[in-house]
Amino acid sequence: MLYTAFIFGLISSFHCIGMCGPIAMMLPVDRTNQTKKAIQIITYHSGRLTAYATIGFVFGLLGKGFFLAGLQQNLSIFIGVAMILVVLTPDKIFAKYNFSKPVFKLISKIKAALGSQFRNKSYKSLFTIGLLNGFLPCGMVYVALFGAIAMQSESLGVLYMILFGLGTVPMMSSVVYINSFLTIPIRNRIQKAIPYVAVCIGCLFILRGLGLGIPYISPSNMSLFIQADPNCH
């Protein structure tokens, strides 16, 4: 299921352009030295990937708890259904609730720290901008975290979120070079495809939990468990 992380990151990056694109466009990079500029952009992305890996570790650890409790199949089905519901629920429904209210002060501090880093062109500042950017609330990251939980271990949770982050890198890098490449109509058309991709990924998680015996997609119930003795004699 790890490949779904990169695919979702790739398609989600078109959403990220609208949310985090302005941050990428304002990066204090060297506009005259292309080699240095590329290294600076990589440094920024390294910060984002570090943030994603950190939260992937936390949610992967949470998923491991479910795995050890023998709930991995039901968890995979639940996560698949949750992914589908999140992307199909109209935005106006979520607008009624301020999910970030409990951590509003923390988010405000992150934004303030993020703003202060734009005045410095050091690599440390670029990494910090990426790191803080990665911790800002994002609907697509929330959906990806469902996948990290389903990975059933902290290491795979980290890898899942890193692959998700890598999927966003090409498009998020391009906005630094060509700000006007994607017009608003093109972005809108591409964003319409995001729910379909998320639904497909959600269906894969549901199939995985059902244990239908489909190789690589829905392994049988027996193969989902580690046993001391082989199943066949």
Short mmCIF file of C-alpha atoms in Angstrom, two decimals:
data_model
loop_
_atom_site.label_atom_id
_atom_site.label_comp_id
_atom_site.label_asym_id
_atom_site.label_seq_id
_atom_site.Cartn_x
_atom_site.Cartn_y
_atom_site.Cartn_z
CA MET A 1 0.00 0.00 0.00
CA LEU A 2 3.02 2.30 0.20
CA TYR A 3 2.73 3.24 -3.48
CA THR A 4 -0.63 4.86 -2.78
CA ALA A 5 1.17 7.44 -0.62
CA PHE A 6 3.27 8.76 -3.51
CA ILE A 7 0.30 8.75 -5.91
CA PHE A 8 -1.87 10.63 -3.42
CA GLY A 9 0.95 13.10 -2.75
CA LEU A 10 1.37 13.68 -6.47
CA ILE A 11 -2.29 14.48 -7.06
CA SER A 12 -2.62 16.37 -3.75
CA SER A 13 0.18 18.71 -4.76
CA PHE A 14 -2.27 20.54 -7.03
CA HIS A 15 -4.28 21.33 -3.93
CA CYS A 16 -1.08 22.28 -2.11
CA ILE A 17 -0.33 24.94 -4.72
CA GLY A 18 -3.34 26.89 -3.52
CA MET A 19 -2.63 26.37 0.18
CA CYS A 20 1.18 26.31 0.46
CA GLY A 21 2.09 27.69 -2.97
CA PRO A 22 2.38 31.28 -1.68
CA ILE A 23 4.91 30.09 0.93
CA ALA A 24 6.98 28.39 -1.79
CA MET A 25 6.82 31.49 -3.98
CA MET A 26 8.06 33.68 -1.11
CA LEU A 27 11.05 31.47 -0.25
CA PRO A 28 14.20 33.60 0.24
CA VAL A 29 16.16 31.73 -2.44
CA ASP A 30 18.99 32.99 -4.64
CA ARG A 31 17.42 34.13 -7.91
CA THR A 32 20.75 34.54 -9.72
CA ASN A 33 22.55 31.25 -8.97
CA GLN A 34 20.45 28.33 -10.27
CA THR A 35 22.57 25.65 -8.57
CA LYS A 36 22.34 27.34 -5.20
CA LYS A 37 18.63 27.94 -5.78
CA ALA A 38 18.05 24.23 -6.40
CA ILE A 39 19.93 23.30 -3.20
CA GLN A 40 17.91 25.84 -1.25
CA ILE A 41 14.64 24.40 -2.56
CA ILE A 42 15.80 20.88 -1.63
CA THR A 43 16.61 22.17 1.86
CA TYR A 44 13.08 23.57 2.15
CA HIS A 45 11.55 20.25 1.07
CA SER A 46 13.81 18.41 3.54
CA GLY A 47 12.17 20.42 6.32
CA ARG A 48 8.70 19.51 5.06
CA LEU A 49 9.59 15.83 4.79
CA THR A 50 11.02 15.89 8.31
CA ALA A 51 7.70 17.27 9.61
CA TYR A 52 5.73 14.63 7.71
CA ALA A 53 8.04 11.88 8.95
CA THR A 54 7.58 13.06 12.54
CA ILE A 55 3.79 12.98 12.45
CA GLY A 56 3.99 9.73 10.44
CA PHE A 57 5.96 8.21 13.33
CA VAL A 58 3.31 9.27 15.85
CA PHE A 59 0.38 7.98 13.82
CA GLY A 60 2.29 4.86 12.76
CA LEU A 61 2.86 4.13 16.45
CA LEU A 62 -0.86 4.55 17.00
CA GLY A 63 -1.55 2.11 14.18
CA LYS A 64 0.92 -0.37 15.69
CA GLY A 65 -1.16 -0.34 18.86
CA PHE A 66 -4.20 -1.41 16.85
CA PHE A 67 -2.10 -4.02 15.06
CA LEU A 68 -0.88 -5.59 18.32
CA ALA A 69 -4.45 -5.63 19.57
CA GLY A 70 -5.49 -7.70 16.55
CA LEU A 71 -7.66 -4.96 15.06
CA GLN A 72 -5.64 -4.40 11.87
CA GLN A 73 -8.27 -5.64 9.42
CA ASN A 74 -11.12 -3.66 10.95
CA LEU A 75 -8.81 -0.64 11.17
CA SER A 76 -7.97 -0.87 7.47
CA ILE A 77 -11.66 -1.00 6.57
CA PHE A 78 -12.47 1.89 8.92
CA ILE A 79 -9.66 4.02 7.50
CA GLY A 80 -10.75 3.30 3.93
CA VAL A 81 -14.32 4.37 4.75
CA ALA A 82 -13.04 7.45 6.63
CA MET A 83 -10.89 8.53 3.67
CA ILE A 84 -13.87 8.29 1.34
CA LEU A 85 -16.17 10.17 3.71
CA VAL A 86 -13.64 12.98 4.29
CA VAL A 87 -13.16 13.74 0.60
CA LEU A 88 -16.85 13.38 -0.28
CA THR A 89 -18.15 15.52 2.59
CA PRO A 90 -18.88 19.09 1.35
CA ASP A 91 -16.53 21.77 2.68
CA LYS A 92 -19.45 23.72 4.11
CA ILE A 93 -20.07 20.86 6.56
CA PHE A 94 -16.50 21.07 7.90
CA ALA A 95 -16.76 24.87 7.94
CA LYS A 96 -19.33 24.59 10.73
CA TYR A 97 -16.71 23.16 13.05
CA ASN A 98 -13.34 24.63 13.98
CA PHE A 99 -11.30 21.45 14.33
CA SER A 100 -8.12 23.40 14.92
CA LYS A 101 -9.58 25.48 17.77
CA PRO A 102 -8.00 23.31 20.54
CA VAL A 103 -4.56 23.99 19.08
CA PHE A 104 -5.23 27.48 17.75
CA LYS A 105 -2.57 29.09 19.94
CA LEU A 106 0.02 26.56 18.81
CA ILE A 107 -0.84 27.15 15.16
CA SER A 108 -0.57 30.91 15.67
CA LYS A 109 2.91 30.47 17.15
CA ILE A 110 3.94 28.31 14.18
CA LYS A 111 2.71 30.94 11.73
CA ALA A 112 4.54 33.69 13.64
CA ALA A 113 7.76 31.66 13.65
CA LEU A 114 7.30 30.90 9.97
CA GLY A 115 6.97 34.59 9.11
CA SER A 116 10.15 35.50 10.98
CA GLN A 117 12.20 32.98 8.99
CA PHE A 118 11.53 34.67 5.63
CA ARG A 119 13.85 37.51 6.58
CA ASN A 120 16.83 35.16 6.68
CA LYS A 121 18.31 33.48 3.59
CA SER A 122 20.35 30.85 5.44
CA TYR A 123 19.89 27.13 4.82
CA LYS A 124 18.84 26.76 8.43
CA SER A 125 15.99 29.20 7.84
CA LEU A 126 14.90 27.42 4.67
CA PHE A 127 14.84 24.09 6.50
CA THR A 128 12.88 25.69 9.36
CA ILE A 129 10.37 27.19 6.91
CA GLY A 130 9.79 23.74 5.44
CA LEU A 131 9.55 22.17 8.89
CA LEU A 132 6.99 24.68 10.14
CA ASN A 133 5.11 24.52 6.84
CA GLY A 134 4.79 20.74 7.29
CA PHE A 135 3.13 21.16 10.67
CA LEU A 136 0.48 23.62 9.47
CA PRO A 137 -3.07 22.20 9.19
CA CYS A 138 -3.79 20.64 5.79
CA GLY A 139 -6.74 18.51 4.74
CA MET A 140 -4.66 16.41 2.35
CA VAL A 141 -2.11 15.65 5.07
CA TYR A 142 -4.95 14.58 7.36
CA VAL A 143 -6.16 12.10 4.73
CA ALA A 144 -2.60 10.80 4.26
CA LEU A 145 -2.34 10.24 8.01
CA PHE A 146 -5.17 7.72 7.76
CA GLY A 147 -2.84 5.71 5.56
CA ALA A 148 0.03 6.10 8.03
CA ILE A 149 -2.14 4.63 10.79
CA ALA A 150 -3.02 1.66 8.58
CA MET A 151 0.67 0.85 8.04
CA GLN A 152 0.65 -0.81 11.49
CA SER A 153 4.19 0.22 12.50
CA GLU A 154 6.03 3.44 13.26
CA SER A 155 8.71 2.83 10.60
CA LEU A 156 6.15 2.22 7.84
CA GLY A 157 4.12 5.18 9.08
CA VAL A 158 7.21 7.35 8.64
CA LEU A 159 7.89 5.89 5.18
CA TYR A 160 4.28 6.39 4.12
CA MET A 161 4.35 10.08 5.01
CA ILE A 162 7.77 10.60 3.41
CA LEU A 163 6.50 9.07 0.16
CA PHE A 164 3.44 11.31 0.38
CA GLY A 165 5.72 14.31 0.83
CA LEU A 166 7.94 13.26 -2.09
CA GLY A 167 4.85 13.13 -4.29
CA THR A 168 4.24 16.82 -3.59
CA VAL A 169 7.84 17.87 -4.33
CA PRO A 170 7.72 18.17 -8.18
CA MET A 171 4.75 20.54 -8.28
CA MET A 172 5.74 22.49 -5.17
CA SER A 173 9.19 23.01 -6.71
CA SER A 174 7.80 24.12 -10.04
CA VAL A 175 5.90 27.04 -8.49
CA VAL A 176 9.21 28.50 -7.37
CA TYR A 177 10.44 28.54 -10.97
CA ILE A 178 7.28 29.21 -12.97
CA ASN A 179 4.61 30.90 -10.89
CA SER A 180 2.22 31.39 -13.79
CA PHE A 181 2.52 27.91 -15.32
CA LEU A 182 -0.77 26.62 -13.90
CA THR A 183 -3.71 28.91 -14.48
CA ILE A 184 -6.67 28.91 -12.09
CA PRO A 185 -8.95 27.00 -14.55
CA ILE A 186 -6.31 24.26 -14.92
CA ARG A 187 -5.87 24.02 -11.16
CA ASN A 188 -9.63 23.76 -10.68
CA ARG A 189 -9.91 20.93 -13.19
CA ILE A 190 -7.07 19.02 -11.59
CA GLN A 191 -8.42 19.54 -8.08
CA LYS A 192 -11.66 17.90 -9.19
CA ALA A 193 -9.66 14.70 -9.70
CA ILE A 194 -8.38 14.63 -6.10
CA PRO A 195 -11.59 13.13 -4.59
CA TYR A 196 -11.59 10.35 -7.19
CA VAL A 197 -8.00 9.41 -6.37
CA ALA A 198 -8.71 9.50 -2.63
CA VAL A 199 -11.80 7.31 -3.09
CA CYS A 200 -9.74 4.77 -5.08
CA ILE A 201 -7.11 4.67 -2.34
CA GLY A 202 -9.85 4.34 0.29
CA CYS A 203 -11.31 1.39 -1.64
CA LEU A 204 -7.86 -0.27 -1.68
CA PHE A 205 -7.68 -0.01 2.11
CA ILE A 206 -11.17 -1.51 2.40
CA LEU A 207 -10.24 -4.39 0.10
CA ARG A 208 -7.08 -4.95 2.10
CA GLY A 209 -9.08 -5.27 5.31
CA LEU A 210 -11.62 -7.66 3.79
CA GLY A 211 -8.93 -10.31 3.17
CA LEU A 212 -10.38 -11.57 -0.12
CA GLY A 213 -7.23 -13.43 -1.15
CA ILE A 214 -6.37 -11.10 -4.04
CA PRO A 215 -2.55 -10.98 -4.37
CA TYR A 216 -0.97 -7.60 -3.49
CA ILE A 217 -4.40 -5.97 -3.07
CA SER A 218 -6.42 -8.00 -0.57
CA PRO A 219 -4.28 -10.71 1.08
CA SER A 220 -6.16 -13.60 2.65
CA ASN A 221 -6.97 -13.53 6.34
CA MET A 222 -4.34 -16.20 7.05
CA SER A 223 -1.48 -14.20 5.50
CA LEU A 224 -2.29 -11.15 7.59
CA PHE A 225 -1.19 -12.86 10.79
CA ILE A 226 2.26 -14.02 11.90
CA GLN A 227 2.18 -17.53 13.27
CA ALA A 228 4.79 -19.81 14.80
CA ASP A 229 3.66 -22.79 12.68
CA PRO A 230 2.96 -22.84 8.92
CA ASN A 231 -0.63 -22.90 7.75
CA CYS A 232 -0.11 -25.98 5.59
CA HIS A 233 1.43 -29.32 6.61
#
